[in-house]
Amino acid sequence: MNIGILGAGQLGQMLALAGYPLGNRFTFLDTTGGHSAAIGEIISDPQNRRLGDFLERVDVVTYEFEHLPVALIREIEAHRPVYPSSRAIAVCQNRVEEKALFDRLSIPTPEYRVVESAAALEEAARALGCPAVAKSTTEGYDGKGQAVLKTPDDAPRAWDEIGHSQLIVEAFVDFVREVSIIAVRGRDGEVRFYPMAENRHADGILRYSVAPLPDLDDSVQTTADGYIRALLDELDYVGVLALELFQTRDGRLLANEMAPRVHNSGHWTMDGAVTSQFENHLRAVQGLPLGDTRARFPTCMANVIGREPDSGEVLRQADVHLHRYGKAERPGRKLGHVNLVAQDHAELARRLDALASLLPDAPAPRFSFVT
Amino acid sequence: MNIGILGAGQLGQMLALAGYPLGNRFTFLDTTGGHSAAIGEIISDPQNRRLGDFLERVDVVTYEFEHLPVALIREIEAHRPVYPSSRAIAVCQNRVEEKALFDRLSIPTPEYRVVESAAALEEAARALGCPAVAKSTTEGYDGKGQAVLKTPDDAPRAWDEIGHSQLIVEAFVDFVREVSIIAVRGRDGEVRFYPMAENRHADGILRYSVAPLPDLDDSVQTTADGYIRALLDELDYVGVLALELFQTRDGRLLANEMAPRVHNSGHWTMDGAVTSQFENHLRAVQGLPLGDTRARFPTCMANVIGREPDSGEVLRQADVHLHRYGKAERPGRKLGHVNLVAQDHAELARRLDALASLLPDAPAPRFSFVT
């Protein structure tokens, strides 16, 4: 089966690497002109003139990037099956619709307001209490389009800084940790859940994800499974969905945002789970049975950001698995990731310290389960 | 680093799949015109006119197929590093030189004679005792270029059938099982050994490999490690080397043949070992530290020969990992393989029976450790 992928970055490349062994071939439609994927045919189409060429090569279409025009997805849907659907992408690319869906499905979120002026932003910050976080309702990712208000007086500055006509303002959550749940739903409605990961960000960019978590109560996983299943079923979703959450001091989960695709916080599955998120996404979109989502070993994913480490030094570490994306160095850019696999979490924490010291500008890894 | 691969079949493709995450890019030189690899640039060169194009694209050269003209390898060596070297390939593509090397390094082999006529073949069969196996000294693989002599009188028929001017005749070995040892040697001389696999053939083609083996005495692994280390060091070898052996009833090992490349009996490492043979070969040829060769779990590799199974039915099995090669169906052709991973050997044997029933024309799996 020839699979079309909208976008041609590292997620597309990792999908292709997982798909060749399944017998798939890949065609990428790159509407941005900034592709880095090197496997499969890339149709570079910044002028939107080559959709026909793309469609005639592919049997089914998926994407690695959700900030695509919904009209484009709808046009493709008229000719080829697209998974996840245009409805899923429409919800995920607008924080107002996303929050409304969370509300409708009784998935708790931080308290929030939608505002459309600097004055309204100031009023919302006063009502919610500060610190508060303002986010553009569209086009935000990796911490872009966001600002923290320490006091309501920061509103004019934040409004100008973000520069969007509509923002969501959220009450600051005093969370213990950021976590995520990744699940996959097949064409037949079957759902499988990966063990939750704990995620550590720096400067708004994911740095580390660890899964499974030794100190996660089963009931928390079950709660998260229930939330993501509600989303998957409501959207009649096919493929991998990621849901980022805050875990509060009293153990509750508050949904932050979701991504309708394979997700950075699921890269640990490439070496730590029976079936990777990439393979499971591909199995789902082509109607194949889903693979086992069980974790084999405690695994930590460490992102390589901005500058490359010495590959030799990294590969000299025990049970590390390097995943480079073939991109040029640039501050803040995701260039690759390293998966570290260990027999237990104590060993994982110890070896992670050694690994982190080899990654340029990597913050010290700190996880809630390390005492 | 851009890696050049001579040959463009499934082994080259699996090398590329392992190499993209290391940051490598691949260029294949296909001198046969029968490529199936779909990843990376393929230079189709049946007329031997495009070697310059190939060389200017690559930093280092390796191969997935040893039946290449040694003169070609030597020519490439004048311009780029080639691993394993032309010396290794020269020895491996000639059974007479290979046996002589085994003899020189005191690696036991079945008793053999070199013959250059039907009459000499008959005489050798009489001296060695029948059944005996005659093999062309060059160009044999997957059981091609071989014949079994049940009596010395079969000599004229066998001679005509094989149709080579020089044969090796070997005494039939009353072996308990066929096994193989795969090892990798780095540019710095470091050597790592994979756990030995038991291999089951049908019609001269490998059908199943299992590793590690529950009933293999440590001393047998140590003996095999010693044999392959002697070969690696003697040839100043860089990369993965495979050595096929017979294990006799009294536990001795007799070397059958070696292959200077990643090997079908090492495909289990893709899902069953910490580092796959493909990644380790690439680490070796580019001077990176070698990865851990430890097995994580009992794993069985089952080849898909001639006809494709129903992918959905295969993927519905627990902990199976499908590796399709993207080749058209043809009797006797290797189309892919399936790795089956289990917690223990009893479970492996049980689930292997279920898997085998889904693979067209697969013989019933029988292993010496299953009682």
XYZ file of C-alpha atoms in Angstrom:
742
model
C 0.000 0.000 0.000
C 1.302 3.429 -0.948
C 0.826 5.875 1.883
C 0.680 9.607 1.367
C 1.963 11.818 4.156
C 1.209 15.515 4.444
C 4.397 17.084 5.749
C 7.935 15.776 5.311
C 9.801 16.243 8.569
C 11.169 13.762 11.061
C 7.781 12.330 12.039
C 7.114 11.483 8.400
C 10.559 9.943 8.092
C 10.036 7.783 11.181
C 6.645 6.682 9.850
C 8.367 5.627 6.625
C 11.098 3.746 8.483
C 8.378 1.829 10.328
C 6.349 1.274 7.170
C 8.848 -0.185 4.721
C 8.979 -3.448 6.700
C 5.168 -3.604 6.476
C 5.491 -3.437 2.698
C 4.434 0.206 2.421
C 5.849 2.836 0.119
C 5.646 6.551 0.878
C 4.977 9.799 -0.928
C 5.293 13.055 1.011
C 3.494 16.267 0.137
C 5.589 19.140 1.440
C 3.564 22.342 1.340
C 6.155 24.339 3.306
C 9.290 23.732 1.223
C 11.241 22.860 4.377
C 11.326 19.075 4.223
C 13.952 16.957 5.915
C 12.593 13.465 5.242
C 14.900 11.557 2.937
C 13.022 8.324 2.404
C 10.382 7.988 -0.250
C 9.263 10.407 -2.912
C 8.886 14.022 -1.833
C 6.552 16.268 -3.771
C 7.562 19.804 -2.913
C 4.493 21.936 -3.397
C 4.673 25.349 -1.711
C 2.381 26.775 -4.444
C -0.355 24.113 -4.008
C -0.241 23.017 -7.625
C 0.778 19.371 -7.346
C -1.998 17.817 -5.295
C -3.062 15.736 -8.310
C 0.430 14.240 -8.632
C 0.340 13.361 -4.965
C -3.139 11.798 -5.072
C -2.448 9.588 -8.055
C 0.479 7.996 -6.204
C -1.248 7.128 -2.940
C -3.919 4.764 -1.613
C -4.466 6.411 1.760
C -3.381 9.707 3.286
C -2.205 10.670 6.763
C -0.178 13.578 8.132
C 2.663 14.342 10.492
C 1.744 17.978 11.115
C -1.691 19.308 12.065
C -1.249 22.956 11.080
C -2.591 22.332 7.608
C -5.545 24.079 5.956
C -8.694 22.097 6.772
C -9.903 22.885 3.235
C -6.912 20.944 1.863
C -7.746 17.916 4.005
C -11.399 18.083 2.883
C -10.337 18.256 -0.751
C -8.141 15.187 -0.283
C -10.958 13.375 1.519
C -13.067 13.708 -1.637
C -10.528 11.500 -3.441
C -8.748 9.306 -0.904
C -9.343 8.082 2.656
C -7.647 10.457 5.120
C -6.834 9.326 8.676
C -7.224 11.029 11.112
C -10.152 12.874 9.515
C -10.540 16.580 8.727
C -12.817 16.825 11.726
C -10.029 15.716 14.063
C -7.558 18.138 12.557
C -10.075 21.012 12.691
C -10.600 20.460 16.417
C -6.916 20.057 17.203
C -5.754 23.161 15.432
C -8.090 25.435 17.362
C -7.699 25.615 21.121
C -11.243 26.952 21.583
C -12.815 23.994 19.829
C -10.423 21.636 21.588
C -11.381 22.971 25.037
C -15.061 22.845 24.110
C -14.669 19.199 23.177
C -12.872 18.447 26.465
C -15.732 20.176 28.309
C -18.394 18.287 26.368
C -16.713 14.949 27.155
C -16.221 15.900 30.834
C -12.452 15.808 30.504
C -11.195 18.233 33.156
C -8.959 21.094 32.043
C -7.365 24.062 33.785
C -9.896 26.869 34.201
C -9.837 29.088 31.099
C -11.328 32.107 29.292
C -11.394 33.047 25.617
C -10.448 36.684 25.014
C -10.330 38.913 21.945
C -8.639 42.076 23.225
C -5.856 43.174 25.558
C -8.469 44.568 27.947
C -10.361 41.279 28.017
C -7.075 39.474 28.578
C -6.345 41.678 31.602
C -9.822 41.073 33.015
C -9.502 37.305 32.505
C -6.098 37.256 34.233
C -7.681 39.096 37.169
C -10.612 36.656 37.322
C -8.485 33.488 36.980
C -5.665 34.740 39.210
C -2.014 35.056 38.271
C 0.268 33.649 37.133
C -1.824 32.802 34.060
C -0.876 31.527 30.629
C -2.128 33.136 27.419
C -2.021 31.129 24.204
C -2.986 31.895 20.637
C -6.016 29.784 19.727
C -4.356 28.657 16.482
C -0.885 27.813 15.159
C 0.900 27.359 18.475
C 3.415 24.570 19.082
C 6.686 24.018 20.972
C 5.913 26.987 23.237
C 5.377 29.371 20.322
C 2.392 31.768 20.542
C 2.362 31.663 24.332
C 3.082 34.123 27.144
C 2.981 33.970 30.935
C 1.257 36.802 32.807
C 2.770 37.284 36.244
C 0.233 40.008 37.004
C -2.851 41.273 35.135
C -0.754 44.335 34.215
C 1.305 42.108 31.887
C -1.747 41.817 29.619
C -0.913 44.579 27.058
C 2.644 43.269 26.628
C 1.470 39.649 26.303
C -1.252 40.632 23.852
C 1.274 42.438 21.614
C 3.865 39.708 21.953
C 1.556 36.921 20.810
C -0.075 39.076 18.143
C -3.213 37.002 17.532
C -6.813 38.227 17.485
C -8.068 35.513 19.825
C -6.362 33.984 22.837
C -7.124 31.415 25.457
C -6.099 32.347 28.990
C -5.596 29.538 31.447
C -5.258 29.552 35.187
C -1.803 28.436 36.238
C -1.902 24.809 37.356
C 0.241 23.880 40.331
C 1.102 20.546 38.780
C 3.446 17.891 40.090
C 4.367 16.787 36.622
C 3.432 16.885 32.981
C 2.330 13.555 31.559
C 0.907 12.295 28.306
C -1.179 9.412 27.125
C -0.861 8.042 23.630
C -3.427 5.714 22.145
C -4.206 4.255 18.763
C -7.592 3.458 17.264
C -8.084 1.148 14.301
C -10.510 1.458 11.426
C -12.689 -1.095 13.205
C -12.826 1.005 16.400
C -10.391 -1.104 18.414
C -8.378 1.061 20.825
C -5.007 0.366 22.448
C -3.294 2.540 25.049
C 0.402 3.030 25.667
C 1.615 3.391 29.244
C 1.635 7.061 30.241
C 4.861 9.024 29.980
C 6.234 11.775 32.184
C 7.495 14.704 30.122
C 10.053 17.348 30.981
C 10.104 20.575 28.993
C 12.604 23.435 28.896
C 11.860 26.717 27.111
C 8.575 25.222 25.956
C 10.301 22.344 24.133
C 10.076 18.718 25.213
C 13.428 17.497 26.518
C 12.782 14.124 28.153
C 9.988 11.562 28.257
C 10.059 8.527 30.484
C 7.735 5.534 30.370
C 6.405 3.522 31.984
C 6.216 5.342 35.341
C 7.028 3.408 38.508
C 4.971 5.701 40.735
C 1.825 5.974 38.656
C -1.270 4.584 40.277
C -3.178 2.201 37.989
C -6.281 4.292 38.540
C -4.519 7.307 36.994
C -3.683 5.331 33.859
C -7.269 4.083 33.736
C -8.566 7.639 34.037
C -6.308 8.830 31.227
C -7.318 5.831 29.093
C -10.947 6.834 29.617
C -10.319 10.437 28.563
C -8.469 9.558 25.401
C -10.929 6.818 24.498
C -13.763 9.357 24.766
C -11.885 11.636 22.348
C -11.065 8.831 19.924
C -14.627 7.521 19.849
C -16.233 10.973 19.641
C -14.045 11.885 16.649
C -14.385 8.405 15.069
C -10.627 8.704 15.028
C -8.238 6.404 13.140
C -4.530 6.427 14.011
C -2.409 7.623 16.916
C -3.653 10.435 19.167
C -1.607 12.102 21.906
C -3.109 13.877 24.900
C -0.910 15.994 27.156
C -2.053 16.403 30.743
C -1.007 17.969 34.013
C -0.968 15.762 37.077
C -1.790 17.777 40.191
C -0.538 17.304 43.710
C -3.751 15.472 44.664
C -3.353 13.069 41.725
C -5.941 14.572 39.399
C -5.352 14.899 35.664
C -6.111 18.093 33.754
C -6.008 17.981 29.949
C -3.625 20.487 28.400
C -3.784 19.795 24.668
C -3.931 17.016 22.141
C -2.103 16.272 18.905
C -3.746 14.244 16.117
C -0.605 12.369 15.137
C 2.430 10.477 16.334
C 3.965 12.543 19.096
C 7.398 13.371 20.475
C 6.388 12.036 23.892
C 5.819 8.647 22.217
C 9.258 8.285 20.639
C 10.315 6.069 23.542
C 8.061 3.372 22.034
C 10.547 2.842 19.170
C 12.887 0.974 21.501
C 10.855 0.503 24.669
C 7.495 -0.894 23.541
C 6.506 -4.070 21.722
C 5.087 -2.035 18.831
C 6.177 1.557 18.161
C 3.662 4.379 17.841
C 4.795 4.759 14.223
C 4.034 1.160 13.294
C 0.718 1.275 15.125
C -0.304 4.473 13.358
C 0.411 2.821 10.013
C -1.342 -0.382 11.004
C -4.394 1.703 11.938
C -4.604 3.830 8.800
C -4.368 0.820 6.501
C -6.826 -1.306 8.440
C -4.335 -3.833 9.810
C -4.672 -5.301 13.323
C -3.122 -3.091 16.007
C 0.101 -4.165 17.721
C 0.830 -4.681 21.387
C 1.388 -1.324 23.166
C 3.047 -2.856 26.222
C 6.355 -1.415 27.437
C 9.176 -3.937 27.491
C 11.550 -1.951 29.701
C 11.793 1.412 31.461
C 12.829 3.796 28.693
C 13.784 7.442 28.531
C 13.674 9.542 25.381
C 16.056 12.500 25.358
C 15.667 15.071 22.601
C 18.686 16.461 20.782
C 18.014 20.178 20.407
C 19.956 22.792 18.447
C 23.360 21.116 18.338
C 24.448 17.539 17.595
C 26.299 15.486 20.199
C 29.312 13.347 19.315
C 27.611 10.226 17.917
C 30.492 8.024 18.971
C 30.302 9.161 22.581
C 26.545 8.605 22.656
C 26.771 5.159 21.054
C 29.442 4.111 23.541
C 26.778 4.213 26.294
C 25.031 0.955 27.127
C 21.647 0.291 25.491
C 21.212 3.678 23.838
C 19.444 3.993 20.516
C 20.208 6.995 18.380
C 17.617 8.515 16.065
C 18.988 11.358 13.977
C 16.727 13.357 11.695
C 19.266 14.557 9.137
C 18.587 18.237 9.789
C 21.087 21.106 9.970
C 21.898 22.533 13.398
C 19.877 25.594 14.461
C 19.075 26.888 17.956
C 15.910 25.317 19.347
C 15.573 22.838 16.469
C 14.810 19.177 17.111
C 17.705 17.345 15.442
C 17.139 13.875 16.814
C 16.505 11.895 19.942
C 18.186 9.181 21.935
C 16.294 6.355 23.593
C 17.865 4.924 26.698
C 16.647 1.503 27.846
C 17.294 0.050 31.301
C 16.336 -2.911 33.449
C 14.851 -0.726 36.193
C 14.185 2.912 36.935
C 17.137 3.396 39.302
C 19.518 2.255 36.576
C 17.637 4.408 34.063
C 18.050 7.538 36.198
C 21.748 6.850 36.751
C 22.533 6.241 33.084
C 20.371 9.147 32.006
C 22.648 11.517 33.923
C 25.622 10.189 31.979
C 23.777 10.478 28.676
C 22.533 14.015 29.358
C 26.102 15.192 29.965
C 26.871 14.248 26.333
C 23.967 16.190 24.809
C 24.764 19.871 24.109
C 22.712 22.292 26.232
C 20.620 19.495 27.724
C 19.119 20.426 31.074
C 19.773 18.076 33.978
C 17.111 15.360 33.845
C 14.836 15.486 36.880
C 11.909 13.153 37.250
C 9.319 12.933 39.953
C 10.021 9.257 40.573
C 13.725 9.816 41.302
C 14.088 10.398 45.021
C 28.215 9.820 6.328
C 27.125 8.569 2.926
C 27.480 4.829 2.663
C 27.808 3.016 -0.624
C 26.394 -0.485 -0.857
C 27.263 -2.948 -3.605
C 24.055 -4.781 -4.333
C 20.518 -3.523 -3.823
C 18.433 -6.335 -2.421
C 16.763 -6.818 0.931
C 20.002 -6.882 2.923
C 20.919 -3.486 1.526
C 17.467 -2.187 2.302
C 17.654 -3.413 5.889
C 21.084 -1.819 6.254
C 19.584 1.465 5.078
C 16.632 1.188 7.463
C 19.130 0.741 10.299
C 21.376 3.521 9.048
C 19.023 6.469 8.580
C 18.607 6.807 12.351
C 22.412 6.932 12.654
C 22.404 9.883 10.270
C 23.614 7.902 7.256
C 22.496 8.248 3.672
C 22.783 5.424 1.145
C 23.722 4.919 -2.467
C 23.385 1.437 -3.972
C 25.376 0.165 -6.929
C 23.294 -2.503 -8.632
C 25.437 -4.413 -11.100
C 22.783 -7.073 -11.749
C 19.806 -4.911 -12.727
C 17.598 -6.834 -10.316
C 17.362 -4.464 -7.380
C 14.529 -4.478 -4.886
C 15.798 -1.906 -2.364
C 13.594 1.167 -2.387
C 15.388 3.438 0.048
C 18.212 5.667 -1.042
C 19.636 6.320 -4.472
C 20.068 3.290 -6.695
C 22.624 3.422 -9.473
C 21.693 0.682 -11.900
C 24.878 -0.321 -13.662
C 24.694 -3.687 -15.415
C 27.253 -2.435 -17.991
C 29.842 -1.336 -15.386
C 29.976 2.230 -16.633
C 28.787 4.227 -13.641
C 31.334 3.390 -10.967
C 32.556 7.012 -10.987
C 29.039 8.294 -10.243
C 28.808 5.864 -7.359
C 32.206 6.743 -5.898
C 31.682 10.469 -5.936
C 28.557 10.057 -3.782
C 29.978 7.866 -1.031
C 32.446 8.101 1.861
C 32.788 4.396 2.574
C 31.717 1.250 0.739
C 30.311 -2.059 1.923
C 28.289 -4.809 0.252
C 25.304 -7.018 0.798
C 26.310 -9.714 -1.682
C 29.702 -11.398 -1.911
C 29.485 -12.757 -5.450
C 31.084 -9.661 -6.906
C 34.226 -9.495 -9.069
C 37.209 -9.112 -6.743
C 38.730 -6.797 -9.364
C 35.790 -4.420 -8.856
C 36.343 -4.359 -5.091
C 40.048 -3.721 -5.589
C 39.304 -0.857 -7.963
C 36.955 0.678 -5.404
C 39.546 0.202 -2.653
C 41.899 2.445 -4.613
C 39.437 5.305 -4.102
C 37.381 4.655 -0.988
C 37.639 2.486 2.141
C 35.844 -0.843 1.564
C 34.721 -2.995 4.488
C 34.975 -5.953 4.620
C 38.081 -5.895 2.418
C 38.671 -7.476 -0.991
C 40.719 -10.128 0.777
C 37.707 -11.231 2.810
C 35.462 -11.350 -0.221
C 38.067 -13.265 -2.244
C 38.286 -15.952 0.420
C 34.530 -16.191 0.928
C 33.623 -16.548 -2.718
C 35.880 -19.541 -3.211
C 35.198 -22.649 -1.175
C 38.727 -23.975 -1.712
C 40.332 -20.871 -0.233
C 37.740 -20.791 2.514
C 38.444 -24.384 3.542
C 42.189 -23.736 3.382
C 41.744 -20.795 5.742
C 39.655 -22.920 8.134
C 42.423 -25.553 8.062
C 45.159 -22.979 8.657
C 43.293 -21.559 11.673
C 42.542 -25.051 13.041
C 38.809 -24.599 12.616
C 37.449 -28.116 12.121
C 35.425 -28.820 8.991
C 33.785 -31.907 7.503
C 36.364 -33.994 5.667
C 36.626 -32.812 2.056
C 38.341 -33.188 -1.322
C 38.740 -30.782 -4.229
C 37.952 -32.399 -7.604
C 38.148 -31.248 -11.190
C 36.484 -34.065 -13.113
C 33.566 -36.470 -12.839
C 36.028 -39.316 -12.369
C 37.796 -37.532 -9.526
C 34.399 -36.774 -7.999
C 33.523 -40.483 -8.066
C 36.838 -41.394 -6.497
C 36.436 -38.750 -3.775
C 32.928 -39.984 -2.984
C 34.328 -43.499 -2.619
C 37.149 -42.311 -0.344
C 34.949 -40.088 1.847
C 32.018 -42.478 1.950
C 28.458 -41.750 0.859
C 26.239 -39.880 1.157
C 28.544 -37.025 0.186
C 27.819 -33.472 -0.864
C 29.372 -31.884 -3.947
C 29.448 -28.116 -4.232
C 30.725 -25.729 -6.861
C 33.750 -23.915 -5.475
C 32.313 -20.564 -6.592
C 28.927 -18.838 -6.934
C 26.874 -21.165 -4.760
C 24.230 -19.877 -2.361
C 20.806 -20.931 -1.052
C 21.526 -24.526 -2.033
C 22.345 -23.626 -5.647
C 25.361 -25.328 -7.216
C 25.082 -28.335 -4.904
C 24.231 -32.000 -5.279
C 24.018 -34.968 -2.936
C 25.699 -38.223 -3.980
C 23.932 -41.220 -2.473
C 26.479 -43.539 -4.018
C 29.739 -42.915 -5.923
C 27.824 -43.909 -9.070
C 25.901 -40.611 -8.804
C 29.110 -38.759 -9.661
C 28.570 -38.280 -13.438
C 25.000 -37.004 -12.915
C 26.095 -34.658 -10.091
C 29.034 -33.387 -12.142
C 26.742 -32.538 -15.085
C 24.031 -31.082 -12.874
C 26.336 -28.618 -11.134
C 28.234 -27.811 -14.310
C 31.355 -26.248 -12.766
C 34.986 -27.080 -13.518
C 35.962 -27.427 -9.873
C 33.980 -28.906 -7.003
C 34.444 -29.518 -3.337
C 33.189 -32.864 -2.086
C 32.396 -33.179 1.578
C 31.751 -36.164 3.748
C 28.201 -36.216 4.982
C 28.095 -35.004 8.595
C 25.692 -36.743 10.907
C 24.853 -33.479 12.628
C 22.312 -32.881 15.352
C 21.623 -29.406 14.124
C 22.854 -26.581 11.974
C 23.933 -23.507 13.904
C 25.552 -20.202 13.103
C 27.615 -17.634 14.897
C 27.526 -13.995 13.904
C 30.110 -11.521 15.104
C 31.111 -7.979 14.329
C 34.556 -6.439 14.352
C 35.191 -2.701 14.505
C 37.854 -0.692 12.748
C 39.778 -0.686 16.027
C 39.750 -4.490 16.243
C 37.070 -4.757 18.928
C 34.955 -7.911 18.441
C 31.446 -8.662 19.704
C 29.614 -11.965 19.353
C 25.906 -12.610 19.027
C 24.427 -15.637 20.758
C 24.473 -18.616 18.395
C 21.352 -19.453 16.412
C 19.935 -22.805 15.399
C 18.960 -22.835 11.727
C 16.444 -24.987 9.901
C 16.677 -25.308 6.130
C 14.317 -26.821 3.573
C 15.332 -27.355 -0.053
C 18.637 -25.672 0.741
C 16.942 -22.433 1.822
C 16.935 -21.169 5.393
C 13.446 -21.360 6.880
C 13.834 -20.704 10.601
C 16.491 -19.377 12.945
C 16.133 -19.357 16.706
C 18.335 -17.594 19.227
C 19.444 -17.751 21.912
C 19.435 -21.525 22.422
C 18.296 -22.888 25.764
C 20.259 -26.120 25.421
C 23.567 -24.741 24.218
C 26.465 -25.340 26.538
C 28.452 -22.157 27.262
C 31.577 -23.957 26.139
C 30.085 -24.446 22.666
C 29.409 -20.711 22.328
C 32.951 -20.029 23.547
C 34.357 -22.428 20.966
C 32.374 -20.782 18.177
C 33.421 -17.332 19.413
C 37.033 -18.483 19.191
C 36.628 -19.767 15.629
C 35.013 -16.625 14.328
C 37.440 -14.370 16.195
C 40.323 -16.197 14.538
C 38.750 -15.555 11.129
C 38.011 -11.892 11.897
C 41.504 -11.199 13.181
C 43.256 -13.142 10.410
C 41.357 -11.200 7.726
C 41.697 -7.886 9.628
C 37.971 -7.873 9.053
C 35.651 -4.895 9.605
C 31.886 -5.457 9.807
C 29.590 -8.416 10.387
C 30.750 -11.938 9.565
C 28.566 -15.042 9.673
C 29.891 -18.556 10.137
C 27.601 -21.549 9.595
C 28.472 -24.713 11.475
C 27.235 -28.233 12.059
C 26.873 -29.390 15.631
C 27.519 -33.113 15.907
C 25.970 -35.623 18.263
C 29.000 -35.417 20.556
C 28.751 -31.600 20.736
C 31.565 -30.733 18.353
C 31.301 -27.911 15.838
C 32.330 -28.292 12.199
C 32.528 -25.175 10.044
C 30.390 -25.315 6.931
C 30.807 -21.916 5.296
C 31.062 -18.249 6.052
C 29.463 -15.138 4.603
C 31.238 -11.762 4.715
C 28.109 -9.729 5.387
C 24.927 -9.453 7.376
C 23.246 -12.844 7.233
C 19.765 -14.294 7.107
C 20.443 -16.295 10.274
C 21.009 -12.952 12.057
C 17.696 -11.340 11.138
C 16.330 -12.315 14.558
C 18.587 -9.595 16.012
C 16.323 -6.879 14.548
C 13.728 -7.548 17.239
C 15.485 -9.885 19.648
C 18.860 -8.301 20.376
C 19.863 -4.982 21.925
C 21.590 -3.937 18.694
C 20.696 -5.478 15.328
C 23.340 -6.999 13.060
C 22.505 -4.264 10.528
C 23.191 -1.410 12.930
C 26.357 -3.087 14.181
C 27.643 -3.607 10.644
C 27.125 0.090 9.944
C 28.678 1.130 13.243
C 31.721 -0.979 12.373
C 32.264 0.264 8.817
C 32.097 3.920 9.854
C 34.310 3.519 12.917
C 31.619 4.008 15.554
C 31.620 2.042 18.831
C 29.943 -1.358 18.535
C 26.559 -1.962 20.145
C 25.523 -4.574 22.668
C 24.953 -7.974 20.989
C 23.020 -9.459 23.896
C 19.662 -11.161 23.193
C 16.756 -9.585 25.018
C 14.303 -12.451 24.528
C 14.046 -15.837 22.855
C 13.320 -14.995 19.229
C 12.529 -17.003 16.116
C 12.967 -15.709 12.590
C 10.718 -17.371 10.009
C 11.425 -16.683 6.346
C 8.609 -15.940 3.915
C 9.465 -17.877 0.769
C 7.787 -17.783 -2.623
C 4.339 -16.563 -1.625
C 3.189 -13.798 0.726
C 1.055 -14.603 3.758
C -1.970 -12.495 4.714
C -0.278 -9.588 6.534
C -3.338 -8.999 8.684
C -3.375 -12.590 9.915
C 0.340 -12.473 10.713
C 0.094 -9.125 12.532
C -2.806 -10.404 14.614
C -0.362 -12.768 16.368
C 1.191 -11.569 19.617
C 4.650 -10.000 19.446
C 5.362 -10.703 15.789
C 7.393 -8.297 13.720
C 6.916 -8.332 9.985
C 9.747 -7.474 7.604
C 8.655 -7.431 3.981
C 11.168 -6.877 1.206
C 8.886 -5.416 -1.453
C 9.654 -8.172 -3.963
C 7.266 -9.904 -6.366
C 6.249 -13.474 -5.556
C 8.286 -16.228 -7.226
C 8.870 -19.837 -6.151
C 11.857 -20.136 -3.820
C 12.321 -16.385 -3.505
C 12.868 -14.763 -0.121
C 10.047 -12.224 0.142
C 10.373 -11.273 3.784
C 10.670 -12.626 7.258
C 8.744 -12.563 10.485
C 10.387 -12.296 13.885
C 8.520 -13.867 16.741
C 9.503 -12.816 20.262
C 8.527 -14.693 23.432
C 9.201 -14.690 27.147
C 10.543 -18.247 27.125
C 11.289 -21.051 24.701
C 8.196 -23.106 25.477
C 5.992 -20.158 24.594
C 8.143 -19.495 21.538
C 7.679 -23.033 20.250
C 3.926 -22.929 20.835
C 3.416 -19.597 19.091
C 5.772 -20.557 16.290
C 3.450 -23.408 15.346
C 0.581 -20.929 15.018
C 2.700 -18.523 12.979
C 4.015 -21.241 10.645
C 0.466 -22.269 9.789
C -0.060 -18.774 8.331
C 3.036 -18.815 6.096
C 2.446 -20.406 2.664
C 4.408 -23.630 2.141
C 6.267 -23.252 5.430
C 7.525 -26.565 6.783
C 6.554 -27.470 10.331
C 9.100 -25.866 12.634
C 11.146 -28.452 14.511
C 13.922 -27.479 16.850
C 16.274 -29.617 18.828
C 15.355 -27.888 22.088
C 11.648 -28.690 21.772
C 10.998 -31.978 23.518
